[in-house]
mmCIF file with all atom_site columns, C-alpha atoms in Angstrom:
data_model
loop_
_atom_site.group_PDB
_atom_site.id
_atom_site.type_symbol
_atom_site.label_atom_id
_atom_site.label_alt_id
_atom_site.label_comp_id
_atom_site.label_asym_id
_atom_site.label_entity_id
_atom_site.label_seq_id
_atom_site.pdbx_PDB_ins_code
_atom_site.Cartn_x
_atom_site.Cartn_y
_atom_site.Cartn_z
_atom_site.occupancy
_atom_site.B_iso_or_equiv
_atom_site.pdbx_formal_charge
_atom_site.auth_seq_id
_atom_site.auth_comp_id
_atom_site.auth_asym_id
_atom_site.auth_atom_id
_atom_site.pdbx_PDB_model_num
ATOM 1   C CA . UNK A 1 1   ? 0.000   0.000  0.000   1.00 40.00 ? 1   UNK A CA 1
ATOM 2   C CA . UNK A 1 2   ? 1.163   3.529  -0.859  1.00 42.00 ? 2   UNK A CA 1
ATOM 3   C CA . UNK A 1 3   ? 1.169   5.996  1.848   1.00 38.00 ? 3   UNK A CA 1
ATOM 4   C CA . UNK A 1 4   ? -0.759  9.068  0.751   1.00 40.00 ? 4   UNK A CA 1
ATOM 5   C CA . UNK A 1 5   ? 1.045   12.856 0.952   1.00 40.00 ? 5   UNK A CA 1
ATOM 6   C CA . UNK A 1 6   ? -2.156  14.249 1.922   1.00 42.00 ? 6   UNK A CA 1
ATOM 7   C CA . UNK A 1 7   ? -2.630  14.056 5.675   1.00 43.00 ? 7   UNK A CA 1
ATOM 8   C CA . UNK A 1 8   ? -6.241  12.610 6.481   1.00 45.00 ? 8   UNK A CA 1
ATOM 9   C CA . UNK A 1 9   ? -7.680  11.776 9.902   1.00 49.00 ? 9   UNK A CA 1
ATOM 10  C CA . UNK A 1 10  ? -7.036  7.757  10.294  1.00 51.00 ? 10  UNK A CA 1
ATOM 11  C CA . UNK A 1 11  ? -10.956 7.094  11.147  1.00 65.00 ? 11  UNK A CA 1
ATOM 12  C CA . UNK A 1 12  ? -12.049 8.175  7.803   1.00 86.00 ? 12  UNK A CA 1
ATOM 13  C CA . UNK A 1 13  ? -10.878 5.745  5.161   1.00 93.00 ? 13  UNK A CA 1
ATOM 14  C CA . UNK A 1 14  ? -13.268 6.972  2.842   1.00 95.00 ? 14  UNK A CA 1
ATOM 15  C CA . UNK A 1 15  ? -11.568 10.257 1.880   1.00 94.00 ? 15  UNK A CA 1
ATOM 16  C CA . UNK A 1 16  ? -8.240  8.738  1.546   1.00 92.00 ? 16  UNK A CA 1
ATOM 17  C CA . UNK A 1 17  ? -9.463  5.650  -0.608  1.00 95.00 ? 17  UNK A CA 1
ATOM 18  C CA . UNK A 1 18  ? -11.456 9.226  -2.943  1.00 96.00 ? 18  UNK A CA 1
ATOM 19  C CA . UNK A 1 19  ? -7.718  10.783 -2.927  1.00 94.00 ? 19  UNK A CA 1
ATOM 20  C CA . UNK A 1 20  ? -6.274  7.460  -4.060  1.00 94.00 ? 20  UNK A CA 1
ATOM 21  C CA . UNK A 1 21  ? -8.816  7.730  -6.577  1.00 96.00 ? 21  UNK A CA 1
ATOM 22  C CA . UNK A 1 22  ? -8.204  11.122 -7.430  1.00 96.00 ? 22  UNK A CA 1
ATOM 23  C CA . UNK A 1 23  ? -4.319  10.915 -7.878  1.00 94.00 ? 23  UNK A CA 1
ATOM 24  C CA . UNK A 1 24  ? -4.758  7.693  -10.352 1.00 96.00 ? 24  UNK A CA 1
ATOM 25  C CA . UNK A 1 25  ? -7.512  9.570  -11.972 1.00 97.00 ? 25  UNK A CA 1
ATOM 26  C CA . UNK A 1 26  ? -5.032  12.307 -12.126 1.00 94.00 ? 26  UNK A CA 1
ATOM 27  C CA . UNK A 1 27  ? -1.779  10.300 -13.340 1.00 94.00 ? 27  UNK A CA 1
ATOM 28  C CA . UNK A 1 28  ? -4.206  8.911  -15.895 1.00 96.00 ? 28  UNK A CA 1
ATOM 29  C CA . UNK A 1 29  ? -5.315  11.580 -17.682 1.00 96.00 ? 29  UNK A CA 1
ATOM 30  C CA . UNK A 1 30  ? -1.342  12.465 -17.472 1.00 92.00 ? 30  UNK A CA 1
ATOM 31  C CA . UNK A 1 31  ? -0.673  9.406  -19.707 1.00 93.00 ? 31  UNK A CA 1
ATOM 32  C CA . UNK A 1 32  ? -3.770  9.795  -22.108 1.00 96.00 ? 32  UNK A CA 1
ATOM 33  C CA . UNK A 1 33  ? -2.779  12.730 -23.014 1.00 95.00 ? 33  UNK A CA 1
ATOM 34  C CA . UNK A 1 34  ? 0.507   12.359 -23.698 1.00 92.00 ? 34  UNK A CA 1
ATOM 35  C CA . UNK A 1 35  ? -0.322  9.490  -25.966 1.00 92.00 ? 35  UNK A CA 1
ATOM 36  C CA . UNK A 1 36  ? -2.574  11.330 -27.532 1.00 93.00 ? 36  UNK A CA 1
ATOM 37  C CA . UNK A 1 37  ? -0.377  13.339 -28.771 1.00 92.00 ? 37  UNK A CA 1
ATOM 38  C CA . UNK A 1 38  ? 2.694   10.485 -29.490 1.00 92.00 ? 38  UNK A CA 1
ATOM 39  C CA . UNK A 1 39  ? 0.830   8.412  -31.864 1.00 91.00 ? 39  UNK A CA 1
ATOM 40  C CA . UNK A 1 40  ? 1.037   8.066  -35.311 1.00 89.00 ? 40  UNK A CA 1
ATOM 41  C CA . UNK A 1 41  ? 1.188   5.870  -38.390 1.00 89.00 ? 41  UNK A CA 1
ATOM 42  C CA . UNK A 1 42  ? -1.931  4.461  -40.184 1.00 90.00 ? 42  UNK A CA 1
ATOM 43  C CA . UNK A 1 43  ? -4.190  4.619  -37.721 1.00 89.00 ? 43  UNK A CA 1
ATOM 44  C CA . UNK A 1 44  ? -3.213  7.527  -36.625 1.00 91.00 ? 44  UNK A CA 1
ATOM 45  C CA . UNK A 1 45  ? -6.289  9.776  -36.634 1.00 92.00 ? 45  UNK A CA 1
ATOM 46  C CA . UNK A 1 46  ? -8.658  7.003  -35.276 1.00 93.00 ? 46  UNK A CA 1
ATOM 47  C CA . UNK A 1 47  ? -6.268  6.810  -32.082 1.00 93.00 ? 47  UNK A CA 1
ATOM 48  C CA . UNK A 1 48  ? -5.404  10.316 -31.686 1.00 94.00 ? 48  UNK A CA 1
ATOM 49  C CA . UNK A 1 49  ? -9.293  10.492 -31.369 1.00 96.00 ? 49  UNK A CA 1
ATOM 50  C CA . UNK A 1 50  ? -9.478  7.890  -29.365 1.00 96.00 ? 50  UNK A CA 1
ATOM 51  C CA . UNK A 1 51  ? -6.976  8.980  -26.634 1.00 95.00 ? 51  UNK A CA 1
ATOM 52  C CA . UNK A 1 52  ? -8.479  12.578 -27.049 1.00 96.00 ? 52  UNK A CA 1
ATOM 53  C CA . UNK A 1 53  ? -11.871 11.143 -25.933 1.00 97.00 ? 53  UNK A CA 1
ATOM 54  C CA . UNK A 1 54  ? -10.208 9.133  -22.983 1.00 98.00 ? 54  UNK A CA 1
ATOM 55  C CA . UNK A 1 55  ? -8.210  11.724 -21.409 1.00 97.00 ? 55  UNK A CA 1
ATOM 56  C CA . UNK A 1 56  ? -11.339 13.858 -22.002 1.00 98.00 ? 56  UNK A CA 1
ATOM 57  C CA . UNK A 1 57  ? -13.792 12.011 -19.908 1.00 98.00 ? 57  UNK A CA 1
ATOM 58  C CA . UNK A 1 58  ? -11.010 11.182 -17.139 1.00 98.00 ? 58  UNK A CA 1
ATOM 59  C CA . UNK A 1 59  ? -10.417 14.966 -16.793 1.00 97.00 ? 59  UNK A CA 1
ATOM 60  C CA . UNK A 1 60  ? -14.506 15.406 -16.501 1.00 98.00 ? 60  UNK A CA 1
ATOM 61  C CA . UNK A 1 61  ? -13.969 12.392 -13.315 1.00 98.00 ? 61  UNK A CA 1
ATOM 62  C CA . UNK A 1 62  ? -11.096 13.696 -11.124 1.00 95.00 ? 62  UNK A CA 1
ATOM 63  C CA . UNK A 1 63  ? -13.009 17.325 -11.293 1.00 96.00 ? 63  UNK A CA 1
ATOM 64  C CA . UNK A 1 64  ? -16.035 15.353 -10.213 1.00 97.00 ? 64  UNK A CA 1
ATOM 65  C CA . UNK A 1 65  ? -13.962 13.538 -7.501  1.00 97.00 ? 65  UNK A CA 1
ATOM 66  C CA . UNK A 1 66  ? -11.900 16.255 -6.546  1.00 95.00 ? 66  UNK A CA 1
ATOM 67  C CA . UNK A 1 67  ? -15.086 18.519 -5.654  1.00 95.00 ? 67  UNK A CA 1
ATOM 68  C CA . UNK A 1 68  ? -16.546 15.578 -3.747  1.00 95.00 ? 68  UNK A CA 1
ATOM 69  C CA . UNK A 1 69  ? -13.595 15.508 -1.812  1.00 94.00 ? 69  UNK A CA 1
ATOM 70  C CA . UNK A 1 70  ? -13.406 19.074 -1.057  1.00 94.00 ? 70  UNK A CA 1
ATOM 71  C CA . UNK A 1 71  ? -16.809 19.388 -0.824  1.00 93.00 ? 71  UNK A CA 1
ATOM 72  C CA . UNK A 1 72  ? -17.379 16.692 1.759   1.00 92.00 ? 72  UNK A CA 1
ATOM 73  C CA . UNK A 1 73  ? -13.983 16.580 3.592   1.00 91.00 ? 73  UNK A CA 1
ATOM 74  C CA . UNK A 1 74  ? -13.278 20.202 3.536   1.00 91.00 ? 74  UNK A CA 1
ATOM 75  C CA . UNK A 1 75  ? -9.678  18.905 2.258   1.00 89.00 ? 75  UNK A CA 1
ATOM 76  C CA . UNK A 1 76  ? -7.407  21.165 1.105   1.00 88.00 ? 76  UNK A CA 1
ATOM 77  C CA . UNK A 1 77  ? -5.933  19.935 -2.166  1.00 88.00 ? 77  UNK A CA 1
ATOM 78  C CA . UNK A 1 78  ? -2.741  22.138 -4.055  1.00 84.00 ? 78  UNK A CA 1
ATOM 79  C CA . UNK A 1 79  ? -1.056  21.093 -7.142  1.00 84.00 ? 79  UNK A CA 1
ATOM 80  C CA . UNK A 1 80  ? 2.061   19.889 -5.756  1.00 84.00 ? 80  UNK A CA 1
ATOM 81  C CA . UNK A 1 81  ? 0.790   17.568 -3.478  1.00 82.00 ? 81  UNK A CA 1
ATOM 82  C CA . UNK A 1 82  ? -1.086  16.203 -6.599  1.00 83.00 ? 82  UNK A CA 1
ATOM 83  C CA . UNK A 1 83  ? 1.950   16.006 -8.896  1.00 86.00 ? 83  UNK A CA 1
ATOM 84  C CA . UNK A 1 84  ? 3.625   14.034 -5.744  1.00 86.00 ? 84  UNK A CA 1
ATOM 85  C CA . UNK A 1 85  ? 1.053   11.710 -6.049  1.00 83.00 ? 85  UNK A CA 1
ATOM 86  C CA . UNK A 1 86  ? 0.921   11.463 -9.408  1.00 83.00 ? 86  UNK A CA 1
ATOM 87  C CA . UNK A 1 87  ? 4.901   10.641 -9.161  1.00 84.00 ? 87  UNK A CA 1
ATOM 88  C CA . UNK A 1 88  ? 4.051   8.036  -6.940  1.00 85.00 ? 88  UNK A CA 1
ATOM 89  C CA . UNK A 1 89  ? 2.449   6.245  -9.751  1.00 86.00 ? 89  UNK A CA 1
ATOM 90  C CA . UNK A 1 90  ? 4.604   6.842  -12.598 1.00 84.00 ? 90  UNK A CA 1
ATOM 91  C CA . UNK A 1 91  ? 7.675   5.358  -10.804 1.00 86.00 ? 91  UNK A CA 1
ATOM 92  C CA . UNK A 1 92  ? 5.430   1.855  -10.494 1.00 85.00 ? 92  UNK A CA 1
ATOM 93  C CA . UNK A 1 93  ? 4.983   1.972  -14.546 1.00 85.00 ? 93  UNK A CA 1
ATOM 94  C CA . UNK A 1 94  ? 7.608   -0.409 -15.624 1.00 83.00 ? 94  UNK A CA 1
ATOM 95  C CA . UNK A 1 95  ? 6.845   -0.337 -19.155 1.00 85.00 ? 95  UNK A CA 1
ATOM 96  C CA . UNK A 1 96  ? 7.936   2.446  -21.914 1.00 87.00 ? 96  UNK A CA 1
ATOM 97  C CA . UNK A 1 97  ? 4.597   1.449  -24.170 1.00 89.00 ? 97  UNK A CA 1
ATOM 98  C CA . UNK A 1 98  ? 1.686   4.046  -23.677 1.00 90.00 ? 98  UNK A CA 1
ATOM 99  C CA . UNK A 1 99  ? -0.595  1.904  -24.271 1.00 91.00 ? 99  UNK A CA 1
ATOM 100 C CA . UNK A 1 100 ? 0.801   -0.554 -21.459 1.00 92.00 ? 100 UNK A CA 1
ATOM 101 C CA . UNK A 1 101 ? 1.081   2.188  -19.073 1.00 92.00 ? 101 UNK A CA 1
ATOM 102 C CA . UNK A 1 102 ? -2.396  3.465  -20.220 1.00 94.00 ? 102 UNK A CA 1
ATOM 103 C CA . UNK A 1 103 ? -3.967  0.018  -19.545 1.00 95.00 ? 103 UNK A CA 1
ATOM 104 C CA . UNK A 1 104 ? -2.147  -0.317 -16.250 1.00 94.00 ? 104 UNK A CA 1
ATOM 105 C CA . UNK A 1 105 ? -3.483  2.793  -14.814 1.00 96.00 ? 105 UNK A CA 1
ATOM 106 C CA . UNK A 1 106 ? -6.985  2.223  -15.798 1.00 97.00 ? 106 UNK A CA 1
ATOM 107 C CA . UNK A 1 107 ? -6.907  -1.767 -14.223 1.00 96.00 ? 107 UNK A CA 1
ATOM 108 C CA . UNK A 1 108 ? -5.737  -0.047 -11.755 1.00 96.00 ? 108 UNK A CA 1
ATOM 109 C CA . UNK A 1 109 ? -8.228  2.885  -11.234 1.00 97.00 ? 109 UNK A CA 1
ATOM 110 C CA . UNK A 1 110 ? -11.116 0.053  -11.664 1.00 98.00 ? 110 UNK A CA 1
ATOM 111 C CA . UNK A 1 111 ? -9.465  -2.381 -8.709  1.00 97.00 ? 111 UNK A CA 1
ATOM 112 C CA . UNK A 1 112 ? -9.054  0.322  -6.810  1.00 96.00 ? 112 UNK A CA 1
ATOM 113 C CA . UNK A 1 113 ? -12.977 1.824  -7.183  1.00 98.00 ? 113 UNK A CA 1
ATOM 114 C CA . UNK A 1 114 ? -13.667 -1.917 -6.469  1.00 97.00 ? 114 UNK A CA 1
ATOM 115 C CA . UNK A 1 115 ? -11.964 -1.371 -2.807  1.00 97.00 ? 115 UNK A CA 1
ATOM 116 C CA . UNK A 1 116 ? -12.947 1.888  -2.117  1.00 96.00 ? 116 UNK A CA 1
ATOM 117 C CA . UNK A 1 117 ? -16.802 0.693  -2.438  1.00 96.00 ? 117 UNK A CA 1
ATOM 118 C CA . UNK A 1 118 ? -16.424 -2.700 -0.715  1.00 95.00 ? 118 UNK A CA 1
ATOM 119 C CA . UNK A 1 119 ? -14.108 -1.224 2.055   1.00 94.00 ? 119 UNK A CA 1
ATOM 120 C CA . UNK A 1 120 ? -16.350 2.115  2.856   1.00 94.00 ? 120 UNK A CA 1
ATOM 121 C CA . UNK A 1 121 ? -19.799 0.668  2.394   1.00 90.00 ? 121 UNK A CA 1
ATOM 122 C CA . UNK A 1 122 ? -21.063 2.340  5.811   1.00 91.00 ? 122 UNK A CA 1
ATOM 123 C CA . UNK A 1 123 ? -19.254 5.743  4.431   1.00 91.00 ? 123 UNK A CA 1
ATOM 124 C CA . UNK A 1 124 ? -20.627 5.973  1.357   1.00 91.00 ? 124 UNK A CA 1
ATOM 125 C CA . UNK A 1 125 ? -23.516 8.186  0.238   1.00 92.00 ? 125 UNK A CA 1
ATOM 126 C CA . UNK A 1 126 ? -25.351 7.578  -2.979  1.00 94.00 ? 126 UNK A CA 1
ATOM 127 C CA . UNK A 1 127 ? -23.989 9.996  -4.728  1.00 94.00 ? 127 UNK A CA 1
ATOM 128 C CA . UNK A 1 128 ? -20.517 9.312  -4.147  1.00 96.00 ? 128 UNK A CA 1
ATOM 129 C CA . UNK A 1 129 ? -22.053 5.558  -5.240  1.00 96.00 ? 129 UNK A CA 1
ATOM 130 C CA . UNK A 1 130 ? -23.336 6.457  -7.863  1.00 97.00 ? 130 UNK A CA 1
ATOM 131 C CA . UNK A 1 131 ? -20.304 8.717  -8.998  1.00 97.00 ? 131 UNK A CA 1
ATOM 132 C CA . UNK A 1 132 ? -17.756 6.198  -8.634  1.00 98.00 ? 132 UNK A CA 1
ATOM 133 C CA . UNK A 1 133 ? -20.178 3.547  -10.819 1.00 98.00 ? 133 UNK A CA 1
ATOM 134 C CA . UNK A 1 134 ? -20.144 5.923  -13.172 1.00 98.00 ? 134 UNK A CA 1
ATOM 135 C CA . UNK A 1 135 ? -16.007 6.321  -13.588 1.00 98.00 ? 135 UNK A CA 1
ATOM 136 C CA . UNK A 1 136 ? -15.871 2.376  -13.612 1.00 98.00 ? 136 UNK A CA 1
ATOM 137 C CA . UNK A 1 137 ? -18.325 2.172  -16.253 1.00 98.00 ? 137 UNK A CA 1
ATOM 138 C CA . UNK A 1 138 ? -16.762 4.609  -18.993 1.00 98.00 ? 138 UNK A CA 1
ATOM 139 C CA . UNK A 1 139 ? -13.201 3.029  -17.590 1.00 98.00 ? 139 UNK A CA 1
ATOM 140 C CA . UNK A 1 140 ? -14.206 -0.211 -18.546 1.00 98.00 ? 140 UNK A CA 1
ATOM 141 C CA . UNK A 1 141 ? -15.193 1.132  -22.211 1.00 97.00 ? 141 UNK A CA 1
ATOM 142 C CA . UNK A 1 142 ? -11.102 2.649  -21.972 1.00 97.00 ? 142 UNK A CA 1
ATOM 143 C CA . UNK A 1 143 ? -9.602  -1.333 -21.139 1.00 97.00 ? 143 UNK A CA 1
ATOM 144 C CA . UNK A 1 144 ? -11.637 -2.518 -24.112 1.00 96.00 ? 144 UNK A CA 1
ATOM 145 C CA . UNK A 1 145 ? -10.634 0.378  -26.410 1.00 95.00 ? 145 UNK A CA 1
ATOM 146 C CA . UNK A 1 146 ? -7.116  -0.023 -25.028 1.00 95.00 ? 146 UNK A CA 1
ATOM 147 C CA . UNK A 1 147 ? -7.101  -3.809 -25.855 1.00 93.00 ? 147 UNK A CA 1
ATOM 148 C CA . UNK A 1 148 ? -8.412  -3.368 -29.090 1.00 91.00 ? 148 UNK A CA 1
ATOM 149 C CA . UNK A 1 149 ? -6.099  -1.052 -30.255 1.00 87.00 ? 149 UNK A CA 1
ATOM 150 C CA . UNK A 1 150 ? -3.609  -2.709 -29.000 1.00 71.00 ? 150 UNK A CA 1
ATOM 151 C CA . UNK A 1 151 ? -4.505  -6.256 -30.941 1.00 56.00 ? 151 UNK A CA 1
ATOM 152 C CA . UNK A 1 152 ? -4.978  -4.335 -33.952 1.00 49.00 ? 152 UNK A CA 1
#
């Protein structure tokens, strides 16, 4: 387990597992966008699209997480503490393909939704539910993308 820079209160698992979220979320949209702009040869339009789309929606879900957080934590967030997260992440990325890293991060972001949610059942509200159901469902539709482009 990673130990987060963000200082939370020990009783309240639930806004660390949402900062874990946020800082994968975060180093995500990091690597989709960088790929976005690296790729190239034949299918080059279809997966510069592609990755535009991607980090596009992940941007729209650490917002939405990141104003949960502050919203219902009162937490404090600054953007070096996020790029020290973010760090965190890149130096377990042992691959140089962007797709690989890519489809790392988002298994990943999905296993790690899958905690949060199973671990802070009494914690959770439905919106914050709801919210993270909806990040694993268009992060799902990435891994297949991800997989598929990467076959063909």
């Amino acid at each position: 387990r990673t130990t987060m820079v963000i200082q939370v209160q020990e009783d309240n698992i639930l806004e660390k597992m949402l900062l874990g979220i946020l800082s994968i979320l975060r180093t995500l949209h990091w690597e989709l966008h960088t790929t976005h702009w690296i790729v190239n040869g034949h299918s080059f339009y279809s997966e510069h699209q592609m990755f535009s789309e991607m980090y596009l929606a992940t941007e729209k879900h650490y917002d939405m997480i990141a104003e949960r957080i502050i919203g219902t934590f009162e937490t404090q967030l600054n953007s070096l503490q996020m790029m020290k997260m973010a760090h965190h992440w890149l130096k377990t990325l042992s691959c140089e393909c962007p797709y690989e890293r890519a489809l790392t991060l988002e298994t990943l972001l999905l296993k790690t939704i899958k905690e949060c949610v199973a671990i802070c059942e009494t914690q959770m509200t439905p919106g914050i539910d709801n919210l993270l159901g909806e990040i694993s469902d268009e992060h799902e539709k990435h891994i297949y993308f991800l997989n598929q482009t990467k076959i063909g």
